[in-house]
Structure formats: structure tokens, C-alpha cells
mmCIF file of C-alpha atoms in Angstrom:
data_model
loop_
_atom_site.group_PDB
_atom_site.id
_atom_site.type_symbol
_atom_site.label_atom_id
_atom_site.label_comp_id
_atom_site.label_asym_id
_atom_site.label_seq_id
_atom_site.Cartn_x
_atom_site.Cartn_y
_atom_site.Cartn_z
ATOM 1 C CA MET M 1 31.882 73.223 -71.923
ATOM 2 C CA ARG M 2 29.355 73.341 -68.984
ATOM 3 C CA LEU M 3 28.481 69.850 -68.200
ATOM 4 C CA GLY M 4 25.520 68.711 -66.339
ATOM 5 C CA ILE M 5 26.121 65.317 -64.640
ATOM 6 C CA ILE M 6 23.134 63.303 -62.989
ATOM 7 C CA GLY M 7 25.222 60.890 -60.871
ATOM 8 C CA HIS M 8 24.971 57.113 -60.487
ATOM 9 C CA SER M 9 27.812 55.709 -58.718
ATOM 10 C CA LEU M 10 26.893 54.162 -55.376
ATOM 11 C CA ILE M 11 30.599 54.888 -54.494
ATOM 12 C CA ASP M 12 30.050 58.312 -54.850
ATOM 13 C CA LEU M 13 33.631 59.390 -54.199
ATOM 14 C CA ARG M 14 34.808 57.508 -57.235
ATOM 15 C CA GLN M 15 32.374 59.793 -59.152
ATOM 16 C CA LYS M 16 33.652 62.819 -57.407
ATOM 17 C CA LEU M 17 37.467 62.222 -58.285
ATOM 18 C CA PHE M 18 36.457 61.766 -61.697
ATOM 19 C CA CYS M 19 34.665 65.131 -61.949
ATOM 20 C CA ASP M 20 37.504 66.743 -60.272
ATOM 21 C CA GLU M 21 39.594 65.506 -63.246
ATOM 22 C CA LEU M 22 37.291 66.893 -65.636
ATOM 23 C CA ARG M 23 37.333 70.443 -64.110
ATOM 24 C CA ARG M 24 41.146 70.156 -64.333
ATOM 25 C CA GLN M 25 40.669 69.616 -67.940
ATOM 26 C CA GLY M 26 38.935 72.544 -68.585
ATOM 27 C CA ILE M 27 35.152 71.380 -67.848
ATOM 28 C CA ASP M 28 32.785 73.281 -65.685
ATOM 29 C CA VAL M 29 30.935 70.617 -63.956
ATOM 30 C CA LEU M 30 27.751 70.411 -61.879
ATOM 31 C CA GLU M 31 26.825 67.149 -60.394
ATOM 32 C CA ILE M 32 23.405 65.924 -59.223
ATOM 33 C CA TYR M 33 23.252 63.228 -56.675
ATOM 34 C CA PRO M 34 20.990 61.688 -54.197
ATOM 35 C CA ALA M 35 22.252 62.808 -50.972
ATOM 36 C CA VAL M 36 21.865 59.073 -49.549
ATOM 37 C CA TRP M 37 24.981 58.294 -51.703
ATOM 38 C CA TYR M 38 27.070 61.302 -50.418
ATOM 39 C CA LYS M 39 25.932 63.097 -47.302
ATOM 40 C CA GLN M 40 28.364 66.294 -47.492
ATOM 41 C CA LYS M 41 27.800 69.154 -49.989
ATOM 42 C CA ARG M 42 30.930 69.591 -52.148
ATOM 43 C CA ASP M 43 32.410 72.160 -54.381
ATOM 44 C CA GLY M 44 30.904 72.163 -57.635
ATOM 45 C CA GLY M 45 28.058 70.005 -56.598
ATOM 46 C CA PHE M 46 24.450 70.407 -55.545
ATOM 47 C CA HIS M 47 23.227 68.684 -52.089
ATOM 48 C CA ILE M 48 19.843 67.095 -52.626
ATOM 49 C CA GLY M 49 17.849 65.870 -49.699
ATOM 50 C CA GLY M 50 15.770 62.693 -49.621
ATOM 51 C CA GLY M 51 16.367 59.123 -49.968
ATOM 52 C CA MET M 52 15.854 56.555 -52.725
ATOM 53 C CA ASN M 53 12.172 56.035 -52.471
ATOM 54 C CA ILE M 54 10.421 57.600 -55.861
ATOM 55 C CA ARG M 55 8.046 59.304 -53.247
ATOM 56 C CA ASP M 56 10.930 61.424 -52.138
ATOM 57 C CA TYR M 57 12.056 62.798 -55.644
ATOM 58 C CA CYS M 58 10.252 65.989 -55.331
ATOM 59 C CA PHE M 59 13.620 67.083 -54.759
ATOM 60 C CA MET M 60 14.447 66.862 -58.231
ATOM 61 C CA GLU M 61 12.548 70.015 -58.876
ATOM 62 C CA ASP M 62 14.957 71.872 -56.668
ATOM 63 C CA ALA M 63 17.721 70.100 -58.757
ATOM 64 C CA PHE M 64 16.181 71.300 -61.909
ATOM 65 C CA LEU M 65 16.340 74.897 -60.654
ATOM 66 C CA ALA M 66 20.021 74.329 -59.973
ATOM 67 C CA ILE M 67 21.061 73.104 -63.496
ATOM 68 C CA LYS M 68 18.766 75.773 -65.099
ATOM 69 C CA LYS M 69 20.743 78.243 -63.375
ATOM 70 C CA PHE M 70 23.975 76.418 -64.395
ATOM 71 C CA LYS M 71 23.022 76.710 -68.176
ATOM 72 C CA PRO M 72 24.775 73.538 -68.885
ATOM 73 C CA ASP M 73 25.885 73.038 -72.855
ATOM 74 C CA ILE M 74 25.147 69.181 -72.444
ATOM 75 C CA ILE M 75 23.786 66.881 -69.560
ATOM 76 C CA TYR M 76 25.278 63.332 -69.126
ATOM 77 C CA SER M 77 23.113 61.039 -67.140
ATOM 78 C CA MET M 78 24.925 57.964 -65.655
ATOM 79 C CA SER M 79 22.011 56.536 -63.942
ATOM 80 C CA GLU M 80 20.464 53.342 -64.972
ATOM 81 C CA MET M 81 17.768 53.601 -67.633
ATOM 82 C CA TRP M 82 15.030 52.452 -65.232
ATOM 83 C CA GLN M 83 15.933 55.018 -62.368
ATOM 84 C CA TYR M 84 13.581 57.969 -62.211
ATOM 85 C CA GLN M 85 16.558 60.391 -62.456
ATOM 86 C CA SER M 86 17.180 59.122 -65.738
ATOM 87 C CA VAL M 87 13.621 59.811 -66.796
ATOM 88 C CA VAL M 88 13.775 63.418 -65.295
ATOM 89 C CA SER M 89 16.979 64.219 -67.279
ATOM 90 C CA TYR M 90 15.234 63.801 -70.287
ATOM 91 C CA ARG M 91 12.488 66.289 -69.449
ATOM 92 C CA TRP M 92 15.441 68.533 -68.227
ATOM 93 C CA ALA M 93 17.303 68.404 -71.405
ATOM 94 C CA LYS M 94 14.350 69.098 -73.502
ATOM 95 C CA GLU M 95 13.345 72.043 -71.463
ATOM 96 C CA LEU M 96 16.836 73.523 -71.622
ATOM 97 C CA ASN M 97 17.122 72.544 -75.342
ATOM 98 C CA VAL M 98 20.600 71.070 -74.907
ATOM 99 C CA PRO M 99 21.739 67.555 -75.985
ATOM 100 C CA LEU M 100 21.312 64.453 -73.343
ATOM 101 C CA VAL M 101 23.817 61.603 -73.074
ATOM 102 C CA TYR M 102 23.037 58.399 -71.424
ATOM 103 C CA PHE M 103 25.422 55.684 -70.007
ATOM 104 C CA VAL M 104 24.402 52.326 -70.567
ATOM 105 C CA TRP M 105 25.967 48.925 -69.035
ATOM 106 C CA GLU M 106 23.258 46.431 -70.224
ATOM 107 C CA ASN M 107 25.042 43.874 -72.229
ATOM 108 C CA ILE M 108 22.268 41.333 -72.479
ATOM 109 C CA ARG M 109 19.239 42.996 -73.281
ATOM 110 C CA PRO M 110 18.320 46.341 -74.851
ATOM 111 C CA VAL M 111 16.946 49.057 -72.663
ATOM 112 C CA GLN M 112 14.547 51.727 -74.351
ATOM 113 C CA VAL M 113 16.225 54.906 -74.904
ATOM 114 C CA PRO M 114 14.811 57.733 -76.476
ATOM 115 C CA SER M 115 16.047 57.924 -80.498
ATOM 116 C CA ASP M 116 17.227 61.550 -79.948
ATOM 117 C CA VAL M 117 19.753 60.692 -76.997
ATOM 118 C CA ALA M 118 23.088 59.922 -77.420
ATOM 119 C CA ILE M 119 24.434 56.768 -75.619
ATOM 120 C CA ILE M 120 27.880 55.766 -74.273
ATOM 121 C CA ALA M 121 28.095 52.151 -73.642
ATOM 122 C CA GLY M 122 30.290 50.490 -70.918
ATOM 123 C CA ASN M 123 31.478 47.598 -73.064
ATOM 124 C CA SER M 124 31.228 46.073 -76.696
ATOM 125 C CA GLU M 125 28.339 44.216 -76.178
ATOM 126 C CA ALA M 126 26.001 46.814 -74.731
ATOM 127 C CA ALA M 127 27.430 49.097 -77.668
ATOM 128 C CA ALA M 128 26.266 46.576 -80.204
ATOM 129 C CA ILE M 129 22.972 45.979 -78.851
ATOM 130 C CA HIS M 130 22.229 49.709 -78.491
ATOM 131 C CA HIS M 131 23.694 50.649 -81.847
ATOM 132 C CA THR M 132 26.226 53.167 -80.806
ATOM 133 C CA ASP M 133 29.915 53.655 -81.378
ATOM 134 C CA TYR M 134 30.719 55.344 -78.370
ATOM 135 C CA ILE M 135 32.426 52.809 -75.722
ATOM 136 C CA LEU M 136 33.786 53.936 -72.695
ATOM 137 C CA PRO M 137 34.212 53.117 -68.836
ATOM 138 C CA GLN M 138 31.632 55.087 -66.627
ATOM 139 C CA VAL M 139 34.489 56.607 -64.602
ATOM 140 C CA GLY M 140 38.062 56.364 -64.050
ATOM 141 C CA ILE M 141 40.279 55.364 -61.261
ATOM 142 C CA ASP M 142 42.266 58.038 -59.268
ATOM 143 C CA PRO M 143 45.997 56.621 -59.399
ATOM 144 C CA TYR M 144 47.086 58.746 -56.305
ATOM 145 C CA LEU M 145 44.546 57.136 -54.301
ATOM 146 C CA PHE M 146 44.964 53.701 -55.688
ATOM 147 C CA ASN M 147 48.670 53.090 -55.594
ATOM 148 C CA PHE M 148 51.068 50.819 -53.695
ATOM 149 C CA ILE M 149 51.645 51.853 -50.183
ATOM 150 C CA PRO M 150 54.869 51.378 -48.594
ATOM 151 C CA GLY M 151 55.142 49.831 -44.856
ATOM 152 C CA ILE M 152 51.780 47.897 -45.134
ATOM 153 C CA GLU M 153 52.558 44.201 -44.541
ATOM 154 C CA LYS M 154 51.266 41.906 -47.274
ATOM 155 C CA GLU M 155 50.200 39.355 -44.579
ATOM 156 C CA TYR M 156 47.502 37.838 -47.030
ATOM 157 C CA ASP M 157 47.954 35.741 -50.343
ATOM 158 C CA PHE M 158 44.471 36.649 -51.778
ATOM 159 C CA VAL M 159 41.854 39.385 -50.980
ATOM 160 C CA PHE M 160 38.219 39.462 -52.210
ATOM 161 C CA MET M 161 36.515 42.711 -52.953
ATOM 162 C CA GLY M 162 32.949 42.337 -54.003
ATOM 163 C CA ARG M 163 29.472 41.610 -52.991
ATOM 164 C CA ASN M 164 29.010 38.401 -51.218
ATOM 165 C CA ALA M 165 26.535 36.829 -54.125
ATOM 166 C CA PRO M 166 26.495 33.703 -56.434
ATOM 167 C CA GLU M 167 27.409 35.742 -59.508
ATOM 168 C CA LYS M 168 30.426 36.815 -57.946
ATOM 169 C CA GLY M 169 31.789 33.191 -57.492
ATOM 170 C CA VAL M 170 31.992 33.171 -53.872
ATOM 171 C CA GLU M 171 30.843 29.567 -53.663
ATOM 172 C CA TYR M 172 33.617 28.239 -55.900
ATOM 173 C CA ILE M 173 36.257 30.322 -54.217
ATOM 174 C CA ARG M 174 35.534 28.935 -50.737
ATOM 175 C CA GLU M 175 35.705 25.230 -52.169
ATOM 176 C CA VAL M 176 39.241 25.826 -53.159
ATOM 177 C CA LEU M 177 40.121 27.335 -49.847
ATOM 178 C CA LYS M 178 39.085 24.240 -48.114
ATOM 179 C CA GLU M 179 41.970 22.552 -50.176
ATOM 180 C CA LEU M 180 44.711 25.129 -50.045
ATOM 181 C CA ASN M 181 46.768 26.511 -47.209
ATOM 182 C CA VAL M 182 46.699 30.011 -48.351
ATOM 183 C CA LYS M 183 45.274 33.186 -46.259
ATOM 184 C CA MET M 184 42.344 34.932 -47.574
ATOM 185 C CA LEU M 185 41.259 38.414 -46.716
ATOM 186 C CA TRP M 186 37.506 38.970 -47.149
ATOM 187 C CA ARG M 187 35.811 42.126 -47.106
ATOM 188 C CA GLN M 188 33.289 41.688 -44.293
ATOM 189 C CA GLN M 189 31.745 45.068 -43.956
ATOM 190 C CA PHE M 190 31.357 48.175 -45.754
ATOM 191 C CA LEU M 191 34.603 50.437 -46.334
ATOM 192 C CA GLU M 192 34.631 53.995 -47.018
ATOM 193 C CA TYR M 193 36.286 54.465 -50.589
ATOM 194 C CA THR M 194 39.365 55.935 -49.333
ATOM 195 C CA GLN M 195 40.022 52.948 -47.148
ATOM 196 C CA ILE M 196 40.097 50.394 -49.860
ATOM 197 C CA PRO M 197 43.422 51.233 -50.932
ATOM 198 C CA ILE M 198 44.643 50.128 -47.455
ATOM 199 C CA PHE M 199 42.596 46.977 -47.544
ATOM 200 C CA LEU M 200 43.892 45.986 -51.137
ATOM 201 C CA ASN M 201 47.570 46.717 -49.809
ATOM 202 C CA ARG M 202 47.366 44.044 -47.315
ATOM 203 C CA ALA M 203 47.336 41.380 -50.054
ATOM 204 C CA ARG M 204 49.444 40.168 -52.867
ATOM 205 C CA CYS M 205 46.579 39.180 -55.197
ATOM 206 C CA GLN M 206 42.812 39.866 -55.749
ATOM 207 C CA ILE M 207 40.358 37.224 -56.760
ATOM 208 C CA CYS M 208 37.139 38.216 -58.734
ATOM 209 C CA TYR M 209 35.510 34.871 -60.071
ATOM 210 C CA SER M 210 32.481 36.363 -61.620
ATOM 211 C CA GLN M 211 29.889 33.842 -63.060
ATOM 212 C CA ASP M 212 27.255 34.810 -65.913
ATOM 213 C CA THR M 213 23.656 34.560 -64.753
ATOM 214 C CA ARG M 214 20.652 34.532 -67.059
ATOM 215 C CA PHE M 215 19.845 38.176 -66.153
ATOM 216 C CA TRP M 216 23.618 39.361 -65.617
ATOM 217 C CA LYS M 217 27.101 39.169 -66.712
ATOM 218 C CA GLU M 218 29.901 41.546 -65.885
ATOM 219 C CA GLN M 219 29.284 44.844 -67.746
ATOM 220 C CA ALA M 220 32.750 46.268 -66.885
ATOM 221 C CA GLY M 221 36.345 44.814 -66.205
ATOM 222 C CA SER M 222 35.036 44.801 -62.477
ATOM 223 C CA TYR M 223 36.317 47.766 -60.880
ATOM 224 C CA SER M 224 37.889 45.848 -58.082
ATOM 225 C CA ASN M 225 40.074 44.379 -60.377
ATOM 226 C CA VAL M 226 41.236 47.661 -62.118
ATOM 227 C CA GLU M 227 41.721 48.942 -58.444
ATOM 228 C CA ALA M 228 43.761 46.354 -57.305
ATOM 229 C CA LEU M 229 45.909 46.472 -60.603
ATOM 230 C CA PHE M 230 46.551 50.217 -59.683
ATOM 231 C CA CYS M 231 47.854 49.169 -56.202
ATOM 232 C CA GLY M 232 50.180 46.366 -57.467
ATOM 233 C CA LEU M 233 48.270 43.400 -57.083
ATOM 234 C CA SER M 234 48.053 40.538 -59.473
ATOM 235 C CA VAL M 235 44.261 39.618 -60.511
ATOM 236 C CA ILE M 236 42.600 36.053 -60.864
ATOM 237 C CA THR M 237 39.487 36.671 -62.468
ATOM 238 C CA SER M 238 36.908 35.055 -64.699
ATOM 239 C CA ASP M 239 36.066 35.023 -68.493
ATOM 240 C CA SER M 240 32.830 36.731 -67.818
ATOM 241 C CA ALA M 241 31.800 39.141 -70.574
ATOM 242 C CA ALA M 242 33.417 42.595 -70.402
ATOM 243 C CA ILE M 243 36.260 41.361 -67.782
ATOM 244 C CA VAL M 244 38.071 39.704 -70.883
ATOM 245 C CA GLU M 245 37.189 43.004 -72.866
ATOM 246 C CA TRP M 246 38.636 45.501 -70.312
ATOM 247 C CA LEU M 247 41.603 43.446 -68.873
ATOM 248 C CA LYS M 248 43.045 41.148 -72.038
ATOM 249 C CA GLY M 249 46.618 41.583 -72.382
ATOM 250 C CA CYS M 250 47.302 43.152 -69.002
ATOM 251 C CA PRO M 251 50.370 41.809 -67.307
ATOM 252 C CA GLY M 252 49.391 40.162 -64.085
ATOM 253 C CA VAL M 253 45.951 39.082 -64.937
ATOM 254 C CA ILE M 254 44.976 35.155 -65.109
ATOM 255 C CA PHE M 255 41.763 34.224 -66.466
ATOM 256 C CA VAL M 256 39.970 31.371 -65.193
ATOM 257 C CA PRO M 257 37.009 29.509 -67.120
ATOM 258 C CA GLN M 258 33.712 29.945 -65.130
ATOM 259 C CA LYS M 259 32.525 27.248 -62.881
ATOM 260 C CA ASP M 260 35.728 25.396 -63.079
ATOM 261 C CA VAL M 261 37.058 24.548 -59.525
ATOM 262 C CA ASP M 262 39.839 22.686 -60.843
ATOM 263 C CA ALA M 263 41.228 25.574 -62.837
ATOM 264 C CA LEU M 264 40.741 27.977 -60.134
ATOM 265 C CA ARG M 265 42.613 25.903 -57.640
ATOM 266 C CA ASP M 266 45.611 25.432 -60.346
ATOM 267 C CA ALA M 267 45.514 29.608 -60.465
ATOM 268 C CA MET M 268 45.709 29.820 -56.620
ATOM 269 C CA LYS M 269 47.568 26.892 -55.544
ATOM 270 C CA ASP M 270 51.012 28.593 -55.421
ATOM 271 C CA GLY M 271 49.612 31.981 -53.503
ATOM 272 C CA GLY M 272 49.239 35.086 -54.338
ATOM 273 C CA LYS M 273 51.710 36.974 -56.260
ATOM 274 C CA LEU M 274 52.276 40.711 -56.820
ATOM 275 C CA ALA M 275 51.654 42.257 -60.307
ATOM 276 C CA PRO M 276 54.694 43.097 -62.395
ATOM 277 C CA PRO M 277 55.181 46.703 -62.580
ATOM 278 C CA GLU M 278 54.252 47.099 -66.128
ATOM 279 C CA ALA M 279 50.807 46.038 -65.021
ATOM 280 C CA ARG M 280 50.233 49.317 -63.352
ATOM 281 C CA GLU M 281 51.519 51.254 -66.105
ATOM 282 C CA TRP M 282 49.046 49.088 -68.791
ATOM 283 C CA VAL M 283 46.147 50.115 -66.714
ATOM 284 C CA MET M 284 47.049 53.782 -66.017
ATOM 285 C CA LYS M 285 47.169 54.164 -69.781
ATOM 286 C CA ARG M 286 43.329 52.769 -70.381
ATOM 287 C CA TYR M 287 41.631 53.385 -66.894
ATOM 288 C CA SER M 288 43.256 56.503 -64.951
ATOM 289 C CA ASN M 289 40.868 59.298 -64.435
ATOM 290 C CA LYS M 290 42.906 61.533 -66.825
ATOM 291 C CA VAL M 291 42.284 59.151 -69.859
ATOM 292 C CA VAL M 292 38.872 58.571 -69.528
ATOM 293 C CA ALA M 293 37.695 61.883 -68.665
ATOM 294 C CA GLY M 294 39.924 62.935 -71.661
ATOM 295 C CA LYS M 295 38.109 60.243 -74.134
ATOM 296 C CA LEU M 296 34.613 61.517 -72.735
ATOM 297 C CA ILE M 297 35.239 65.297 -73.367
ATOM 298 C CA LYS M 298 36.146 64.261 -77.214
ATOM 299 C CA ILE M 299 32.998 62.245 -77.178
ATOM 300 C CA LEU M 300 30.682 65.135 -75.503
ATOM 301 C CA ASP M 301 32.260 67.745 -78.120
ATOM 302 C CA GLU M 302 31.177 65.562 -80.716
ATOM 303 C CA VAL M 303 27.730 65.296 -79.614
ATOM 304 C CA ILE M 304 27.447 68.720 -79.099
ATOM 305 C CA ARG M 305 28.594 69.630 -82.624
#
């Protein structure tokens, strides 16, 4: 299979590692991605100049020449439906007469998708409102990068890896920390993707206390949660939407009701603990790049047929 991927992930190396796994499983992949997300040309990819402003998207014509020369059997757009590259990918698929697959996170209201396009949903709620049977994470996790790192001192009880935003429950976490004698590690600045496992390994437990809003609720298990479990950390998280769907039954995960400071305090009061060894095995079987790539290949084969 020759697969053209229209990139999405702001953490572009996460996507690259996933595409590398697709190649190991015999798929010929061409990635199209904005250069502002990844500034070095890489094997199998097509380096595009330009920024995020729509005025700069004239480079999409050059990208089309590249994908036309590549001759894909199918195109998979991981971009949000409202992004310009999603619109362009539809035109490409029509001109090349190949099937197109869109990835959709949206789990509150449906987004408009052409009826002749296949949809992969990132969670069951998104699948229900977009009428698709295909449910799959956007990408998996590289288990070699995200792993327990010997020799790094566990100097913190807890770590927070996420946006400093109300929907991530930061205010509730800070409120609890005022009352507890624990050590908390906050991500204060952008980290290169390869540095995240080192950062996580300095703590014993990851906190991701996501909160539903009128316009947003968790659309995945929170990749920071999954990456932490790969590194051997336990996780304290909320019951927001897809988090429960992704992580229910995983050893080392504590679900705390949203907007419940008392419950969050109870979960944190004994300090952070490492996850049991079977936690990593549990997420490996579900969210490693090898597993997710294998499932994606089966879906794309079915769409092509």
C-alpha cells in the first residue's frame, strides 16, 4: 500500500515515529506537513515551506505535485476538518481518483464531512455522531522512547504535562496543593518531544484533571496520561469523556470526578506512587505504535476494497 498522510500533530515527532512504524509494517508512506511544525526534511516526508496563515498555503500546490508523483493508493488526512489542508486533501483525492479518509476527534457536535469520505473517529462519541464504525487513536506511542529510565531520581511526587488552561483543571490542582505537603513538577515551557520521557521520569505520578466545558471535552485518553503510563508512572485523572473510554481498567489509574476538590485531595494526599508493572503492559497492548499502526492498515485495506 502507498499511503499519503496529511499531517496534523503539533508534536510532529510523535507522528513521524508512527509513520516509521507503518513503514516497518510494509507501508510506503509520504507525509505532507507544515514546516512550522517540523523544520527539518526527513526520509519519506516532503518538506513544505510556509507558515500557518492561509495566505502561505500556496505551497500546497507544490505538495500536490509531490503526492501526485508518489501515486498513493489512499490519502489519510489527520488534520482538523476546519483546517485548510483538509479541504485541499479532498480535492487531491478527487483529482487522483483515490479514496480519502478523514480523522475526526469532535465529540460534542458533528463536523461536516463529504458523504463519499471514510471517517476514523478518535473516540466512540465522535464515532456515534459521525456515523462510523472505525474507532482508533490518531497515532500510537513509541515504547522505546517512552519507558522507565534507570538512574533518574524520582524527586517529585506528581507531574503535570499539559496546557495551563481551565479545561485542564489547573485551578483545582493548585487548590489542593495549598493543603498538601507534596512536591509537584509543572511543565513551565515547551519541551522537545524527546525530552518529555526524561521530564516524566522525575516523578512518580502524572496528574491530568480535565474538565468538560460547553465547547470541549477530552477527545482521547489524554496522550500525556498514556505516555506517563508507558514510563511507569501512575495516573490521577478525571472522568472527562474519552479518558474513561481509553483508560478504564488500566492498572495504576485513578479516576476523580470533575470539579471535586475533596476527591482530588483524597487521591493525592498519600503522595505519588509508581504504577504496577502490568500498567505498561496494558497500554502497550492498546496504544503502542505497533498495535495502532496494525489496526490502521486493516481499516485502510477495507476502505480501498
